[in-house]
mmCIF file of C-alpha atoms and ligand atoms in Angstrom:
data_model
loop_
_atom_site.group_PDB
_atom_site.id
_atom_site.type_symbol
_atom_site.label_atom_id
_atom_site.label_comp_id
_atom_site.label_asym_id
_atom_site.label_seq_id
_atom_site.Cartn_x
_atom_site.Cartn_y
_atom_site.Cartn_z
ATOM 1 C CA UNK A 1 -33.958 -51.463 -16.815
ATOM 2 C CA UNK A 2 -36.215 -53.809 -14.934
ATOM 3 C CA UNK A 3 -35.681 -57.916 -14.520
ATOM 4 C CA UNK A 4 -38.908 -59.984 -15.951
ATOM 5 C CA UNK A 5 -38.963 -62.351 -12.512
ATOM 6 C CA UNK A 6 -40.407 -65.549 -13.583
ATOM 7 C CA UNK A 7 -39.536 -67.064 -10.536
ATOM 8 C CA UNK A 8 -41.496 -64.773 -8.683
ATOM 9 C CA UNK A 9 -44.410 -64.507 -11.526
ATOM 10 C CA UNK A 10 -44.946 -68.346 -11.420
ATOM 11 C CA UNK A 11 -45.604 -68.692 -7.814
ATOM 12 C CA UNK A 12 -47.677 -66.603 -7.957
ATOM 13 C CA UNK A 13 -49.542 -68.034 -10.587
ATOM 14 C CA UNK A 14 -49.107 -70.721 -8.378
ATOM 15 C CA UNK A 15 -50.150 -69.530 -5.056
ATOM 16 C CA UNK A 16 -53.589 -68.312 -7.594
ATOM 17 C CA UNK A 17 -54.820 -71.851 -8.611
ATOM 18 C CA UNK A 18 -53.777 -72.988 -4.989
ATOM 19 C CA UNK A 19 -56.886 -70.765 -3.542
ATOM 20 C CA UNK A 20 -59.105 -71.608 -6.800
ATOM 21 C CA UNK A 21 -58.473 -75.708 -5.511
ATOM 22 C CA UNK A 22 -58.411 -75.311 -2.082
ATOM 23 C CA UNK A 23 -62.093 -73.629 -2.723
ATOM 24 C CA UNK A 24 -62.644 -76.564 -4.021
ATOM 25 C CA UNK A 25 -62.232 -78.225 -1.580
ATOM 26 C CA UNK A 26 -64.315 -76.729 0.815
ATOM 27 C CA UNK A 27 -66.752 -77.239 -1.773
ATOM 28 C CA UNK A 28 -66.763 -80.752 -1.433
ATOM 29 C CA UNK A 29 -65.205 -80.542 -5.177
ATOM 30 C CA UNK A 30 -63.858 -82.526 -7.203
ATOM 31 C CA UNK A 31 -59.996 -80.969 -8.154
ATOM 32 C CA UNK A 32 -58.196 -81.012 -11.351
ATOM 33 C CA UNK A 33 -56.036 -83.877 -12.000
ATOM 34 C CA UNK A 34 -53.179 -84.087 -14.008
ATOM 35 C CA UNK A 35 -51.618 -87.868 -16.169
ATOM 36 C CA UNK A 36 -48.341 -87.722 -17.140
ATOM 37 C CA UNK A 37 -46.747 -90.194 -19.109
ATOM 38 C CA UNK A 38 -43.519 -91.408 -19.377
ATOM 39 C CA UNK A 39 -41.956 -94.237 -22.063
ATOM 40 C CA UNK A 40 -38.501 -95.093 -21.847
ATOM 41 C CA UNK A 41 -35.694 -93.958 -19.342
ATOM 42 C CA UNK A 42 -34.479 -90.322 -20.685
ATOM 43 C CA UNK A 43 -32.918 -89.077 -16.917
ATOM 44 C CA UNK A 44 -34.058 -85.665 -17.739
ATOM 45 C CA UNK A 45 -37.868 -86.867 -18.784
ATOM 46 C CA UNK A 46 -37.843 -88.755 -15.462
ATOM 47 C CA UNK A 47 -36.514 -85.188 -13.631
ATOM 48 C CA UNK A 48 -39.302 -83.051 -15.938
ATOM 49 C CA UNK A 49 -41.957 -85.575 -15.083
ATOM 50 C CA UNK A 50 -41.414 -85.735 -11.079
ATOM 51 C CA UNK A 51 -41.145 -81.489 -11.174
ATOM 52 C CA UNK A 52 -44.110 -81.528 -13.005
ATOM 53 C CA UNK A 53 -45.661 -83.704 -10.969
ATOM 54 C CA UNK A 54 -44.141 -82.530 -7.376
ATOM 55 C CA UNK A 55 -45.882 -79.247 -8.593
ATOM 56 C CA UNK A 56 -49.740 -80.526 -9.188
ATOM 57 C CA UNK A 57 -48.998 -81.951 -5.296
ATOM 58 C CA UNK A 58 -48.104 -78.576 -4.019
ATOM 59 C CA UNK A 59 -51.284 -76.990 -5.274
ATOM 60 C CA UNK A 60 -53.478 -80.106 -4.296
ATOM 61 C CA UNK A 61 -54.165 -80.580 -7.304
ATOM 62 C CA UNK A 62 -54.389 -84.886 -8.690
ATOM 63 C CA UNK A 63 -52.039 -85.928 -10.298
ATOM 64 C CA UNK A 64 -50.318 -89.231 -11.266
ATOM 65 C CA UNK A 65 -47.172 -91.333 -13.127
ATOM 66 C CA UNK A 66 -47.742 -93.839 -15.699
ATOM 67 C CA UNK A 67 -44.100 -95.052 -16.147
ATOM 68 C CA UNK A 68 -43.654 -97.687 -19.193
ATOM 69 C CA UNK A 69 -40.671 -99.244 -20.288
ATOM 70 C CA UNK A 70 -38.546 -98.337 -23.454
ATOM 71 C CA UNK A 71 -40.123 -101.575 -25.115
ATOM 72 C CA UNK A 72 -44.022 -100.245 -24.834
ATOM 73 C CA UNK A 73 -45.101 -100.624 -27.906
ATOM 74 C CA UNK A 74 -46.854 -97.603 -29.747
ATOM 75 C CA UNK A 75 -50.211 -99.643 -29.469
ATOM 76 C CA UNK A 76 -49.776 -100.217 -25.774
ATOM 77 C CA UNK A 77 -48.920 -96.815 -25.430
ATOM 78 C CA UNK A 78 -52.029 -95.316 -27.714
ATOM 79 C CA UNK A 79 -54.456 -97.687 -25.597
ATOM 80 C CA UNK A 80 -53.297 -96.025 -21.884
ATOM 81 C CA UNK A 81 -54.138 -92.303 -23.324
ATOM 82 C CA UNK A 82 -57.572 -93.425 -24.752
ATOM 83 C CA UNK A 83 -58.277 -94.898 -21.455
ATOM 84 C CA UNK A 84 -56.945 -90.975 -19.670
ATOM 85 C CA UNK A 85 -59.107 -89.525 -21.995
ATOM 86 C CA UNK A 86 -62.156 -91.516 -20.768
ATOM 87 C CA UNK A 87 -61.054 -90.791 -17.453
ATOM 88 C CA UNK A 88 -63.277 -87.901 -15.600
ATOM 89 C CA UNK A 89 -60.309 -88.102 -12.951
ATOM 90 C CA UNK A 90 -57.872 -86.874 -15.577
ATOM 91 C CA UNK A 91 -58.648 -83.599 -17.113
ATOM 92 C CA UNK A 92 -54.853 -82.865 -18.813
ATOM 93 C CA UNK A 93 -52.718 -85.640 -20.517
ATOM 94 C CA UNK A 94 -48.835 -84.867 -20.531
ATOM 95 C CA UNK A 95 -47.185 -87.302 -22.154
ATOM 96 C CA UNK A 96 -43.394 -86.580 -21.839
ATOM 97 C CA UNK A 97 -40.990 -85.789 -25.471
ATOM 98 C CA UNK A 98 -38.658 -87.321 -26.850
ATOM 99 C CA UNK A 99 -40.326 -90.726 -26.816
ATOM 100 C CA UNK A 100 -38.516 -93.718 -27.951
ATOM 101 C CA UNK A 101 -37.044 -93.643 -31.313
ATOM 102 C CA UNK A 102 -39.516 -96.694 -32.581
ATOM 103 C CA UNK A 103 -42.812 -94.815 -31.546
ATOM 104 C CA UNK A 104 -44.240 -91.844 -33.902
ATOM 105 C CA UNK A 105 -44.406 -88.515 -31.693
ATOM 106 C CA UNK A 106 -47.488 -87.131 -34.080
ATOM 107 C CA UNK A 107 -49.519 -90.107 -33.547
ATOM 108 C CA UNK A 108 -48.933 -89.857 -29.674
ATOM 109 C CA UNK A 109 -50.081 -86.634 -29.643
ATOM 110 C CA UNK A 110 -52.890 -87.238 -31.964
ATOM 111 C CA UNK A 111 -54.511 -89.788 -30.107
ATOM 112 C CA UNK A 112 -54.943 -87.290 -26.744
ATOM 113 C CA UNK A 113 -58.351 -86.086 -27.001
ATOM 114 C CA UNK A 114 -58.338 -82.201 -27.580
ATOM 115 C CA UNK A 115 -60.543 -81.543 -24.662
ATOM 116 C CA UNK A 116 -57.620 -83.021 -22.553
ATOM 117 C CA UNK A 117 -54.853 -81.586 -24.443
ATOM 118 C CA UNK A 118 -52.892 -79.346 -21.649
ATOM 119 C CA UNK A 119 -49.308 -79.252 -23.708
ATOM 120 C CA UNK A 120 -50.670 -77.263 -26.707
ATOM 121 C CA UNK A 121 -49.183 -80.025 -28.784
ATOM 122 C CA UNK A 122 -52.083 -80.972 -30.408
ATOM 123 C CA UNK A 123 -53.094 -80.438 -34.246
ATOM 124 C CA UNK A 124 -56.596 -78.602 -33.283
ATOM 125 C CA UNK A 125 -55.354 -76.512 -30.691
ATOM 126 C CA UNK A 126 -52.592 -75.538 -32.788
ATOM 127 C CA UNK A 127 -54.889 -75.298 -35.853
ATOM 128 C CA UNK A 128 -57.451 -72.887 -33.437
ATOM 129 C CA UNK A 129 -54.302 -71.172 -32.297
ATOM 130 C CA UNK A 130 -53.393 -70.574 -35.489
ATOM 131 C CA UNK A 131 -56.931 -68.825 -36.829
ATOM 132 C CA UNK A 132 -57.579 -67.333 -33.036
ATOM 133 C CA UNK A 133 -59.616 -69.405 -31.693
ATOM 134 C CA UNK A 134 -59.750 -70.115 -27.846
ATOM 135 C CA UNK A 135 -57.011 -73.114 -27.054
ATOM 136 C CA UNK A 136 -54.918 -74.415 -25.087
ATOM 137 C CA UNK A 137 -51.469 -72.969 -25.979
ATOM 138 C CA UNK A 138 -48.612 -74.825 -25.266
ATOM 139 C CA UNK A 139 -46.680 -73.612 -22.090
ATOM 140 C CA UNK A 140 -43.861 -72.099 -22.897
ATOM 141 C CA UNK A 141 -45.256 -69.738 -25.565
ATOM 142 C CA UNK A 142 -48.416 -69.088 -23.120
ATOM 143 C CA UNK A 143 -45.053 -68.521 -20.183
ATOM 144 C CA UNK A 144 -44.088 -65.489 -22.126
ATOM 145 C CA UNK A 145 -47.207 -64.236 -22.903
ATOM 146 C CA UNK A 146 -48.065 -64.337 -19.430
ATOM 147 C CA UNK A 147 -45.219 -62.852 -17.932
ATOM 148 C CA UNK A 148 -45.762 -59.848 -20.821
ATOM 149 C CA UNK A 149 -49.311 -58.860 -19.330
ATOM 150 C CA UNK A 150 -47.614 -58.893 -15.368
ATOM 151 C CA UNK A 151 -45.289 -56.495 -16.256
ATOM 152 C CA UNK A 152 -47.873 -54.244 -18.091
ATOM 153 C CA UNK A 153 -45.873 -54.170 -21.449
ATOM 154 C CA UNK A 154 -47.404 -52.840 -24.645
ATOM 155 C CA UNK A 155 -46.919 -55.412 -27.250
ATOM 156 C CA UNK A 156 -49.328 -53.561 -29.674
ATOM 157 C CA UNK A 157 -48.884 -52.898 -33.615
ATOM 158 C CA UNK A 158 -44.943 -53.457 -31.597
ATOM 159 C CA UNK A 159 -42.425 -55.465 -33.965
ATOM 160 C CA UNK A 160 -41.537 -58.583 -31.939
ATOM 161 C CA UNK A 161 -39.062 -60.628 -33.631
ATOM 162 C CA UNK A 162 -38.778 -63.918 -33.073
ATOM 163 C CA UNK A 163 -35.323 -65.865 -33.459
ATOM 164 C CA UNK A 164 -36.264 -70.145 -33.842
ATOM 165 C CA UNK A 165 -39.477 -71.296 -34.814
ATOM 166 C CA UNK A 166 -39.544 -74.414 -33.426
ATOM 167 C CA UNK A 167 -43.124 -76.228 -33.384
ATOM 168 C CA UNK A 168 -42.808 -75.540 -29.277
ATOM 169 C CA UNK A 169 -41.892 -72.383 -28.694
ATOM 170 C CA UNK A 170 -41.050 -70.211 -32.282
ATOM 171 C CA UNK A 171 -44.104 -71.031 -33.993
ATOM 172 C CA UNK A 172 -46.724 -70.761 -31.610
ATOM 173 C CA UNK A 173 -45.511 -68.166 -29.583
ATOM 174 C CA UNK A 174 -44.871 -65.609 -33.419
ATOM 175 C CA UNK A 175 -48.941 -66.995 -34.043
ATOM 176 C CA UNK A 176 -49.725 -65.891 -30.255
ATOM 177 C CA UNK A 177 -48.371 -62.532 -30.283
ATOM 178 C CA UNK A 178 -49.532 -62.068 -33.890
ATOM 179 C CA UNK A 179 -53.674 -62.542 -33.012
ATOM 180 C CA UNK A 180 -55.869 -59.977 -32.475
ATOM 181 C CA UNK A 181 -56.036 -59.424 -28.911
ATOM 182 C CA UNK A 182 -55.220 -57.721 -25.846
ATOM 183 C CA UNK A 183 -51.443 -58.609 -24.997
ATOM 184 C CA UNK A 184 -50.582 -59.554 -28.976
ATOM 185 C CA UNK A 185 -51.433 -57.241 -31.964
ATOM 186 C CA UNK A 186 -47.588 -57.161 -32.574
ATOM 187 C CA UNK A 187 -46.460 -56.723 -35.738
ATOM 188 C CA UNK A 188 -44.421 -60.515 -36.138
ATOM 189 C CA UNK A 189 -40.785 -61.593 -37.561
ATOM 190 C CA UNK A 190 -39.600 -64.577 -37.639
ATOM 191 C CA UNK A 191 -36.215 -65.356 -37.798
ATOM 192 C CA UNK A 192 -34.278 -68.876 -38.106
ATOM 193 C CA UNK A 193 -30.458 -70.356 -39.168
ATOM 194 C CA UNK A 194 -31.226 -69.797 -43.176
ATOM 195 C CA UNK A 195 -30.793 -66.047 -42.265
ATOM 196 C CA UNK A 196 -28.187 -64.448 -43.757
ATOM 197 C CA UNK A 197 -27.846 -61.430 -41.379
ATOM 198 C CA UNK A 198 -29.499 -61.866 -38.279
ATOM 199 C CA UNK A 199 -28.932 -58.662 -36.786
ATOM 200 C CA UNK A 200 -30.329 -57.091 -39.491
ATOM 201 C CA UNK A 201 -33.165 -58.208 -38.127
ATOM 202 C CA UNK A 202 -32.990 -58.855 -34.435
ATOM 203 C CA UNK A 203 -32.088 -54.515 -34.598
ATOM 204 C CA UNK A 204 -35.940 -53.732 -35.441
ATOM 205 C CA UNK A 205 -36.953 -55.802 -32.373
ATOM 206 C CA UNK A 206 -39.059 -53.212 -29.605
ATOM 207 C CA UNK A 207 -39.731 -57.015 -28.310
ATOM 208 C CA UNK A 208 -37.337 -59.905 -28.952
ATOM 209 C CA UNK A 209 -37.861 -63.724 -28.270
ATOM 210 C CA UNK A 210 -34.268 -65.535 -28.451
ATOM 211 C CA UNK A 211 -35.863 -69.972 -28.816
ATOM 212 C CA UNK A 212 -32.295 -71.015 -30.962
ATOM 213 C CA UNK A 213 -30.435 -72.366 -27.733
ATOM 214 C CA UNK A 214 -27.535 -71.531 -29.393
ATOM 215 C CA UNK A 215 -25.474 -69.858 -26.100
ATOM 216 C CA UNK A 216 -24.948 -66.311 -25.435
ATOM 217 C CA UNK A 217 -25.431 -65.620 -29.512
ATOM 218 C CA UNK A 218 -27.455 -62.147 -28.967
ATOM 219 C CA UNK A 219 -24.733 -59.842 -28.617
ATOM 220 C CA UNK A 220 -25.466 -55.817 -27.915
ATOM 221 C CA UNK A 221 -24.495 -54.827 -31.089
ATOM 222 C CA UNK A 222 -27.735 -56.552 -32.564
ATOM 223 C CA UNK A 223 -30.325 -55.099 -30.486
ATOM 224 C CA UNK A 224 -31.631 -51.818 -30.235
ATOM 225 C CA UNK A 225 -31.541 -49.059 -27.012
ATOM 226 C CA UNK A 226 -35.503 -49.927 -25.319
ATOM 227 C CA UNK A 227 -35.460 -53.792 -26.453
ATOM 228 C CA UNK A 228 -37.668 -55.439 -24.197
ATOM 229 C CA UNK A 229 -35.574 -59.134 -24.429
ATOM 230 C CA UNK A 230 -36.928 -62.621 -23.648
ATOM 231 C CA UNK A 231 -34.658 -65.345 -23.020
ATOM 232 C CA UNK A 232 -35.869 -68.640 -23.986
ATOM 233 C CA UNK A 233 -32.494 -70.287 -24.513
ATOM 234 C CA UNK A 234 -31.846 -73.109 -21.640
ATOM 235 C CA UNK A 235 -27.434 -73.907 -22.955
ATOM 236 C CA UNK A 236 -24.993 -75.283 -20.708
ATOM 237 C CA UNK A 237 -21.743 -74.201 -20.856
ATOM 238 C CA UNK A 238 -18.233 -75.349 -18.923
ATOM 239 C CA UNK A 239 -17.524 -73.138 -16.191
ATOM 240 C CA UNK A 240 -14.704 -74.466 -13.397
ATOM 241 C CA UNK A 241 -15.340 -72.380 -10.733
ATOM 242 C CA UNK A 242 -18.668 -73.714 -10.461
ATOM 243 C CA UNK A 243 -18.560 -76.734 -8.261
ATOM 244 C CA UNK A 244 -21.160 -78.589 -11.046
ATOM 245 C CA UNK A 245 -18.002 -77.755 -13.660
ATOM 246 C CA UNK A 246 -21.003 -75.803 -15.551
ATOM 247 C CA UNK A 247 -23.645 -73.176 -15.467
ATOM 248 C CA UNK A 248 -26.918 -71.929 -17.357
ATOM 249 C CA UNK A 249 -26.565 -69.365 -19.486
ATOM 250 C CA UNK A 250 -29.664 -68.307 -22.256
ATOM 251 C CA UNK A 251 -29.078 -67.314 -25.725
ATOM 252 C CA UNK A 252 -28.568 -63.932 -24.966
ATOM 253 C CA UNK A 253 -25.624 -62.202 -23.577
ATOM 254 C CA UNK A 254 -27.460 -61.230 -20.216
ATOM 255 C CA UNK A 255 -24.790 -58.534 -18.967
ATOM 256 C CA UNK A 256 -24.266 -56.840 -22.446
ATOM 257 C CA UNK A 257 -27.543 -56.719 -23.194
ATOM 258 C CA UNK A 258 -28.919 -55.760 -20.135
ATOM 259 C CA UNK A 259 -27.473 -52.533 -20.045
ATOM 260 C CA UNK A 260 -29.528 -51.495 -23.332
ATOM 261 C CA UNK A 261 -32.840 -53.687 -22.745
ATOM 262 C CA UNK A 262 -36.231 -51.584 -20.897
ATOM 263 C CA UNK A 263 -36.700 -54.708 -19.616
ATOM 264 C CA UNK A 264 -35.269 -58.783 -19.729
ATOM 265 C CA UNK A 265 -35.772 -61.941 -18.529
ATOM 266 C CA UNK A 266 -32.804 -63.837 -16.548
ATOM 267 C CA UNK A 267 -31.883 -67.290 -17.197
ATOM 268 C CA UNK A 268 -32.004 -69.049 -14.744
ATOM 269 C CA UNK A 269 -35.139 -67.524 -13.323
ATOM 270 C CA UNK A 270 -36.725 -65.817 -16.181
ATOM 271 C CA UNK A 271 -38.741 -68.028 -18.768
ATOM 272 C CA UNK A 272 -38.436 -71.460 -17.379
ATOM 273 C CA UNK A 273 -39.996 -71.011 -14.081
ATOM 274 C CA UNK A 274 -43.156 -69.905 -16.321
ATOM 275 C CA UNK A 275 -43.319 -73.216 -18.377
ATOM 276 C CA UNK A 276 -44.732 -75.752 -14.994
ATOM 277 C CA UNK A 277 -46.554 -72.407 -14.332
ATOM 278 C CA UNK A 278 -48.329 -73.082 -17.158
ATOM 279 C CA UNK A 279 -49.490 -76.587 -17.480
ATOM 280 C CA UNK A 280 -51.356 -76.160 -14.291
ATOM 281 C CA UNK A 281 -53.044 -72.877 -15.817
ATOM 282 C CA UNK A 282 -54.008 -74.904 -18.925
ATOM 283 C CA UNK A 283 -54.312 -78.193 -16.381
ATOM 284 C CA UNK A 284 -57.024 -75.985 -14.299
ATOM 285 C CA UNK A 285 -58.556 -74.489 -17.724
ATOM 286 C CA UNK A 286 -59.163 -78.256 -18.937
ATOM 287 C CA UNK A 287 -61.538 -78.810 -15.437
ATOM 288 C CA UNK A 288 -62.973 -75.815 -16.043
ATOM 289 C CA UNK A 289 -64.390 -76.444 -19.432
ATOM 290 C CA UNK A 290 -64.710 -80.261 -19.873
ATOM 291 C CA UNK A 291 -64.808 -81.043 -15.875
ATOM 292 C CA UNK A 292 -68.030 -82.227 -16.423
ATOM 293 C CA UNK A 293 -68.445 -83.355 -19.993
ATOM 294 C CA UNK A 294 -65.304 -85.529 -20.710
ATOM 295 C CA UNK A 295 -66.307 -88.409 -22.799
HETATM 296 P P1 LIG B 1 -34.617 -75.747 -31.692
HETATM 297 O O1 LIG B 1 -34.072 -76.511 -31.831
HETATM 298 O O2 LIG B 1 -36.037 -76.702 -32.039
HETATM 299 O O3 LIG B 1 -35.020 -74.872 -32.572
HETATM 300 C C1 LIG B 1 -34.408 -73.632 -32.566
HETATM 301 C C2 LIG B 1 -33.903 -72.902 -33.547
HETATM 302 O O4 LIG B 1 -33.722 -71.697 -34.132
HETATM 303 C C3 LIG B 1 -34.411 -73.573 -34.873
HETATM 304 O O5 LIG B 1 -35.670 -72.802 -36.080
HETATM 305 C C4 LIG B 1 -33.248 -73.152 -35.684
HETATM 306 O O6 LIG B 1 -33.914 -72.921 -36.954
HETATM 307 C C5 LIG B 1 -32.897 -71.489 -35.230
HETATM 308 N N1 LIG B 1 -31.451 -71.483 -35.243
HETATM 309 C C6 LIG B 1 -30.477 -72.256 -35.023
HETATM 310 N N2 LIG B 1 -28.953 -71.528 -35.070
HETATM 311 C C7 LIG B 1 -29.479 -70.203 -35.376
HETATM 312 C C8 LIG B 1 -29.042 -69.292 -36.083
HETATM 313 N N3 LIG B 1 -27.769 -68.692 -35.676
HETATM 314 N N4 LIG B 1 -29.886 -68.165 -36.402
HETATM 315 C C9 LIG B 1 -31.001 -67.676 -36.545
HETATM 316 N N5 LIG B 1 -31.419 -68.987 -36.044
HETATM 317 C C10 LIG B 1 -31.257 -70.045 -35.515
HETATM 318 O O7 LIG B 1 -35.349 -75.495 -29.966
HETATM 319 P P2 LIG B 1 -36.123 -75.275 -29.221
HETATM 320 O O8 LIG B 1 -37.198 -74.246 -29.833
HETATM 321 O O9 LIG B 1 -37.045 -76.486 -28.605
HETATM 322 O O10 LIG B 1 -35.863 -74.625 -27.919
HETATM 323 C C11 LIG B 1 -34.380 -73.590 -28.309
HETATM 324 C C12 LIG B 1 -34.200 -73.093 -26.504
HETATM 325 O O11 LIG B 1 -35.172 -73.059 -25.501
HETATM 326 C C13 LIG B 1 -33.684 -74.710 -26.052
HETATM 327 O O12 LIG B 1 -32.350 -73.404 -25.028
HETATM 328 C C14 LIG B 1 -34.259 -74.867 -25.121
HETATM 329 O O13 LIG B 1 -33.700 -75.564 -24.455
HETATM 330 C C15 LIG B 1 -34.847 -73.696 -24.304
HETATM 331 N N6 LIG B 1 -36.342 -73.919 -24.193
HETATM 332 C C16 LIG B 1 -36.545 -73.684 -23.123
HETATM 333 C C17 LIG B 1 -37.789 -73.889 -22.168
HETATM 334 C C18 LIG B 1 -38.592 -73.214 -21.081
HETATM 335 O O14 LIG B 1 -37.619 -72.193 -20.896
HETATM 336 N N7 LIG B 1 -39.648 -73.353 -20.768
HETATM 337 C C19 LIG B 1 -39.135 -74.608 -23.541
HETATM 338 C C20 LIG B 1 -38.337 -75.044 -24.347
HETATM 339 C C21 LIG B 1 -37.064 -75.162 -25.022
HETATM 340 P P3 LIG B 1 -34.169 -74.312 -38.268
HETATM 341 O O15 LIG B 1 -35.806 -74.517 -37.945
HETATM 342 O O16 LIG B 1 -33.334 -72.867 -39.271
HETATM 343 O O17 LIG B 1 -32.640 -74.980 -38.196
#
């Protein structure tokens, strides 16, 4: 069994991006920029936004966090997005979700210019992904594919079974693996909570992608020998031996499944670190593609 070290790969990607940005700087050129927009007081969102912004700073990217109170209106938020849609210094716009309840998330996502949609949540980005056009792919699915690439895992004609059909993980990774491209071209099955016998499907997986949000749900008897396991889940479970009183586990019972797997991602340190790395990568891509043409 080989461990897929997402932390190591994410560090490599950040270093590669930093080198490219250092080169731009040495040539006196502008650098890519990401603006993160946060509305409301959600503590987890505040932590996510500050870690994304810190990651930008570390590689020399321009970054700014725009914070607004919970009372901020939908219209005011749309106006802020419109301002950044035409700001040449910011190539990526990230609106941290969830938003306060009175704000319609779909309207906000649709207000972001598809040229700056580095989270890949805009319907145009999702549509382009489905029809196989070059686009911004949301960061967690893009990170999963990048891990498969960097470990040279053959996906061509392999049976990928995705458990979970969310808009941010399950559906985009299924569409990504279905594309007629390198490190894709797979036979894809998507499962969800209506599956009466989930293991009937998971046992057929050459590559199993678990994005369920249920601690250690995938057990040894649910996978076949030699499976490649990508565990997206991040779940907190009680742990009296830990000073925090809890520990983080994935959707896969790691030790027992690892014994049968050919490759497996750990939690933490697998898919998780890739998400921010791919956000940086998408922002760099936005700069390269549209840096000179932003409205
Ligand atoms: P959602 O809750 O949006 O989706 C979970 C999916 O799992 C749903 O499609 C649901 O089915 C399905 N599901 C739930 N229970 C079962 C079951 N018993 N059998 C089969 N399918 C089931 O979660 P997300 O996709 O947002 O996230 C999934 C996990 O990944 C979470 O632990 C989350 O924290 C983590 N995550 C990690 C990220 C990272 O590493 N950076 C980023 C995003 C998420 P149904 O549609 O029928 O309800």
